[in-house]
Structures are given as C-alpha cells and as structure tokens.
C-alpha cells in the first residue's frame, strides 16, 4: 500500500467511525463547498475542509491526494474521483443492488430522483428501530425525507449516492425547496457507508431488497 492509499484508508476509517452516513456527510460537505461547480479542490482547500469536519490530514498528505486525482495537471484534485475512491470497496452484488434500487426510483431515467418519487416506494418495515418498536414507520419516513430535503444544494441533494437505508439516518431538516433531487452518486455515497457496516453480501442485498421492494 503506497502513501496515498494509506492516507485514503486513514480518512475512510475516520469517516466510518462516525457511522453509516460518515462518507455521505463528507461528500455533501465538499459538494456544497464547491460553489463555483468546478468539481475541483486544491490541497489547502482539501485540508481546510477536512479540518472543519474534524478530520485530520497534514499538508503533505493533502498534496499527495491531490496529485493522485489531478486529471489535468492543474494541481487540483477531481472532486468526484476523490469521493468515489473514498467509498469503501463493495462487491459487484452490492453495487448491482444499489444500482437496481436507484433505477427503480429514477422513473424518467434522467439520473436524478425527486423526493416525491420516494413516496410509496420506500419500505420502512425492515428498519431496525421499527422492528424494535423505538420508531414508527412514519417517523422513519420523515427522517428519511429530511435527510435529503437539503436547501444547502440549490435544490439538489448532491451529485452522488445517498438515500437513507434501514440503518442509522443522518437528519438534516431544511425548508423552502421547490424540487430537491437525489443523484446516483449520492445514493452510492450513503450506501457505501451502510455496506461497510454489514458483514455479508446476503445481508446487504436482503436489506436493500426489503427496503426498496426490489
């Protein structure tokens, strides 16, 4: 494992230590930080952004990461490539069931899903807190929708994969959105964190199949 791989593993572990939504939260933060939509960050921006999230990389580590994902020689990293590399590795079976769930929601096939599309599709019965009696199905659905009702993204939840699953949900409640959207990349960001918390492909696929009625 080279130095950059070691750095990415350290950063991934720091994110996952914050729960299933750790990767998703970091991705959302950096996409929001990218206000000029350049989809790039330099080493200082990367280091400072991580520091704001309480995640530590020294400048040498940040520069190494930027060099690895500098696609055009500009000295900046490609944000989406970096975030994709940060996701915990997943088997083909897990990637396939995530893609199948998103495809079911993306009725128009345009790569984005509106919150309204989720109603009547997301099943809460398999959520651990519903099964334990701690939450009602209605509460899970509300928290689920809140997770992506984010005015921080100009009406979009982001360019990644991250719909909440029947595992811990991060709650971010905002108002005033006309048409919030979820993209495949955010969907993948979230479920990569969920996947890391589940030991077997069978368990993960069963959870996804139940949650999204595949």
Short mmCIF file of C-alpha atoms in Angstrom, two decimals:
data_model
loop_
_atom_site.label_atom_id
_atom_site.label_comp_id
_atom_site.label_asym_id
_atom_site.label_seq_id
_atom_site.Cartn_x
_atom_site.Cartn_y
_atom_site.Cartn_z
CA UNK A 1 0.00 0.00 0.00
CA UNK A 2 1.56 3.32 -1.06
CA UNK A 3 1.46 6.58 0.90
CA UNK A 4 -1.70 7.93 -0.78
CA UNK A 5 -3.52 4.63 -0.31
CA UNK A 6 -2.58 4.74 3.37
CA UNK A 7 -3.84 8.32 3.62
CA UNK A 8 -7.16 7.39 1.97
CA UNK A 9 -7.58 4.40 4.27
CA UNK A 10 -6.98 6.64 7.29
CA UNK A 11 -9.53 9.17 6.04
CA UNK A 12 -12.05 6.43 5.22
CA UNK A 13 -11.71 4.99 8.73
CA UNK A 14 -12.24 8.43 10.27
CA UNK A 15 -15.44 8.85 8.24
CA UNK A 16 -16.78 5.39 9.01
CA UNK A 17 -16.10 5.86 12.71
CA UNK A 18 -18.91 8.42 12.58
CA UNK A 19 -21.45 5.86 11.42
CA UNK A 20 -23.03 4.78 8.15
CA UNK A 21 -23.58 8.36 6.99
CA UNK A 22 -19.97 9.47 7.54
CA UNK A 23 -18.89 9.17 3.89
CA UNK A 24 -22.13 10.74 2.72
CA UNK A 25 -21.75 13.68 5.12
CA UNK A 26 -18.21 14.38 3.91
CA UNK A 27 -19.28 14.17 0.26
CA UNK A 28 -22.20 16.50 0.85
CA UNK A 29 -19.94 18.99 2.64
CA UNK A 30 -17.42 19.14 -0.19
CA UNK A 31 -20.04 19.37 -2.91
CA UNK A 32 -21.56 22.28 -1.03
CA UNK A 33 -18.10 23.84 -0.64
CA UNK A 34 -17.65 23.66 -4.41
CA UNK A 35 -19.80 26.71 -5.02
CA UNK A 36 -18.27 27.51 -8.40
CA UNK A 37 -19.14 23.96 -9.57
CA UNK A 38 -15.56 23.46 -10.78
CA UNK A 39 -15.59 19.96 -9.23
CA UNK A 40 -12.01 20.53 -8.08
CA UNK A 41 -10.13 21.33 -4.87
CA UNK A 42 -6.51 22.24 -4.19
CA UNK A 43 -4.51 20.81 -1.29
CA UNK A 44 -5.18 23.72 1.04
CA UNK A 45 -8.92 23.68 0.35
CA UNK A 46 -8.95 19.93 0.94
CA UNK A 47 -7.05 20.18 4.20
CA UNK A 48 -9.12 23.10 5.49
CA UNK A 49 -12.39 21.45 4.52
CA UNK A 50 -11.45 18.25 6.31
CA UNK A 51 -10.36 20.25 9.36
CA UNK A 52 -13.80 21.89 9.50
CA UNK A 53 -15.26 18.40 9.72
CA UNK A 54 -12.80 17.41 12.44
CA UNK A 55 -10.84 15.14 10.08
CA UNK A 56 -7.06 15.40 10.06
CA UNK A 57 -4.66 15.33 7.11
CA UNK A 58 -1.34 17.13 7.14
CA UNK A 59 -0.34 19.23 4.13
CA UNK A 60 1.95 16.56 2.69
CA UNK A 61 -0.90 14.04 2.81
CA UNK A 62 -3.34 16.52 1.22
CA UNK A 63 -0.86 17.30 -1.56
CA UNK A 64 -0.35 13.59 -2.24
CA UNK A 65 -4.11 13.04 -2.53
CA UNK A 66 -4.42 15.99 -4.90
CA UNK A 67 -1.63 14.68 -7.12
CA UNK A 68 -3.30 11.27 -7.33
CA UNK A 69 -6.59 12.70 -8.62
CA UNK A 70 -5.21 15.66 -10.60
CA UNK A 71 -6.65 14.82 -14.03
CA UNK A 72 -5.48 17.87 -15.96
CA UNK A 73 -2.17 18.90 -14.38
CA UNK A 74 -3.76 21.92 -12.69
CA UNK A 75 -2.62 20.96 -9.20
CA UNK A 76 -6.20 20.34 -8.06
CA UNK A 77 -7.99 17.08 -7.46
CA UNK A 78 -11.09 15.94 -9.32
CA UNK A 79 -13.70 16.03 -6.55
CA UNK A 80 -15.92 13.24 -7.86
CA UNK A 81 -12.98 10.91 -8.50
CA UNK A 82 -11.72 11.57 -4.97
CA UNK A 83 -15.12 10.91 -3.41
CA UNK A 84 -15.53 7.75 -5.47
CA UNK A 85 -12.15 6.48 -4.24
CA UNK A 86 -13.09 7.29 -0.66
CA UNK A 87 -16.07 4.94 -0.65
CA UNK A 88 -15.37 1.60 1.00
CA UNK A 89 -14.89 -1.14 -1.61
CA UNK A 90 -18.06 -3.06 -2.44
CA UNK A 91 -18.67 -6.35 -4.20
CA UNK A 92 -20.41 -6.46 -7.57
CA UNK A 93 -23.50 -7.87 -5.86
CA UNK A 94 -23.75 -4.85 -3.57
CA UNK A 95 -23.08 -2.36 -6.35
CA UNK A 96 -25.71 -4.06 -8.51
CA UNK A 97 -28.46 -3.95 -5.89
CA UNK A 98 -27.73 -0.26 -5.16
CA UNK A 99 -27.99 0.50 -8.88
CA UNK A 100 -31.22 -1.51 -9.11
CA UNK A 101 -32.77 0.41 -6.22
CA UNK A 102 -31.86 3.75 -7.76
CA UNK A 103 -33.12 2.68 -11.17
CA UNK A 104 -36.47 1.79 -9.63
CA UNK A 105 -36.77 5.30 -8.23
CA UNK A 106 -35.47 7.08 -11.33
CA UNK A 107 -38.63 6.67 -13.33
CA UNK A 108 -37.62 9.15 -16.03
CA UNK A 109 -34.14 7.67 -16.44
CA UNK A 110 -32.53 11.09 -16.24
CA UNK A 111 -30.17 10.21 -13.37
CA UNK A 112 -31.97 12.17 -10.67
CA UNK A 113 -34.81 11.30 -8.30
CA UNK A 114 -37.11 13.83 -6.70
CA UNK A 115 -38.26 13.40 -3.14
CA UNK A 116 -41.84 12.99 -4.33
CA UNK A 117 -40.76 9.90 -6.28
CA UNK A 118 -39.87 8.22 -2.99
CA UNK A 119 -43.37 8.27 -1.57
CA UNK A 120 -44.97 4.86 -1.72
CA UNK A 121 -41.68 3.23 -2.74
CA UNK A 122 -39.55 3.24 0.40
CA UNK A 123 -40.49 0.50 2.86
CA UNK A 124 -39.64 1.14 6.49
CA UNK A 125 -40.61 -2.23 7.93
CA UNK A 126 -37.08 -3.65 7.89
CA UNK A 127 -35.57 -0.67 9.71
CA UNK A 128 -34.02 -1.88 12.99
CA UNK A 129 -35.69 0.89 15.00
CA UNK A 130 -39.11 -0.02 13.59
CA UNK A 131 -38.54 -3.68 14.34
CA UNK A 132 -37.52 -2.80 17.90
CA UNK A 133 -40.56 -0.54 18.38
CA UNK A 134 -38.40 2.55 19.00
CA UNK A 135 -39.67 4.38 15.89
CA UNK A 136 -42.86 4.19 13.87
CA UNK A 137 -42.76 3.70 10.11
CA UNK A 138 -43.99 7.27 9.75
CA UNK A 139 -41.08 8.58 11.80
CA UNK A 140 -38.55 6.65 9.73
CA UNK A 141 -40.05 8.00 6.50
CA UNK A 142 -39.99 11.56 7.86
CA UNK A 143 -36.37 11.24 8.89
CA UNK A 144 -35.58 9.64 5.56
CA UNK A 145 -37.09 12.53 3.63
CA UNK A 146 -35.45 15.10 5.91
CA UNK A 147 -32.10 13.55 5.12
CA UNK A 148 -32.39 14.70 1.52
CA UNK A 149 -34.52 17.82 1.88
CA UNK A 150 -31.40 19.95 1.79
CA UNK A 151 -31.50 23.63 0.80
CA UNK A 152 -27.72 23.64 1.05
CA UNK A 153 -27.51 22.41 -2.54
CA UNK A 154 -29.55 24.88 -4.56
CA UNK A 155 -32.46 22.48 -4.79
CA UNK A 156 -30.37 19.36 -5.11
CA UNK A 157 -29.17 16.89 -2.57
CA UNK A 158 -25.98 16.39 -4.50
CA UNK A 159 -24.22 14.57 -7.28
CA UNK A 160 -23.75 11.33 -5.50
CA UNK A 161 -25.49 8.38 -3.95
CA UNK A 162 -27.07 8.66 -0.59
CA UNK A 163 -30.56 7.70 0.18
CA UNK A 164 -31.11 6.59 3.70
CA UNK A 165 -31.48 2.89 4.39
CA UNK A 166 -32.96 0.86 7.20
CA UNK A 167 -29.81 1.65 9.16
CA UNK A 168 -28.91 4.86 11.01
CA UNK A 169 -30.08 8.03 9.28
CA UNK A 170 -28.43 11.40 9.46
CA UNK A 171 -31.11 14.05 9.92
CA UNK A 172 -30.78 17.40 8.15
CA UNK A 173 -34.04 19.32 8.06
CA UNK A 174 -34.41 22.34 5.79
CA UNK A 175 -37.27 24.16 4.15
CA UNK A 176 -38.04 26.26 1.10
CA UNK A 177 -37.05 23.78 -1.59
CA UNK A 178 -39.10 23.63 -4.74
CA UNK A 179 -37.78 20.35 -6.12
CA UNK A 180 -34.97 18.66 -4.19
CA UNK A 181 -33.24 15.91 -6.09
CA UNK A 182 -31.07 12.90 -5.35
CA UNK A 183 -28.45 11.69 -7.81
CA UNK A 184 -26.93 8.26 -8.25
CA UNK A 185 -23.57 9.36 -6.81
CA UNK A 186 -25.16 10.50 -3.54
CA UNK A 187 -27.14 7.30 -3.37
CA UNK A 188 -23.88 5.39 -3.71
CA UNK A 189 -22.11 7.58 -1.14
CA UNK A 190 -24.66 6.76 1.52
CA UNK A 191 -24.94 3.07 0.82
CA UNK A 192 -21.17 2.62 0.74
CA UNK A 193 -21.23 3.56 4.42
CA UNK A 194 -24.16 1.26 5.12
CA UNK A 195 -22.38 -1.53 3.25
CA UNK A 196 -19.28 -1.16 5.42
CA UNK A 197 -21.40 -1.92 8.50
CA UNK A 198 -22.80 -5.18 7.10
CA UNK A 199 -20.63 -8.29 7.00
CA UNK A 200 -22.14 -10.35 4.19
CA UNK A 201 -23.42 -9.68 0.70
CA UNK A 202 -26.51 -11.73 1.52
CA UNK A 203 -27.39 -9.50 4.47
CA UNK A 204 -26.87 -6.30 2.48
CA UNK A 205 -28.78 -7.50 -0.56
CA UNK A 206 -31.66 -8.71 1.62
CA UNK A 207 -31.83 -5.36 3.38
CA UNK A 208 -31.86 -3.43 0.10
CA UNK A 209 -34.41 -5.77 -1.45
CA UNK A 210 -36.73 -5.33 1.52
CA UNK A 211 -36.25 -1.56 1.84
CA UNK A 212 -36.83 -0.81 -1.83
CA UNK A 213 -39.21 -3.68 -2.62
CA UNK A 214 -36.98 -4.97 -5.39
#
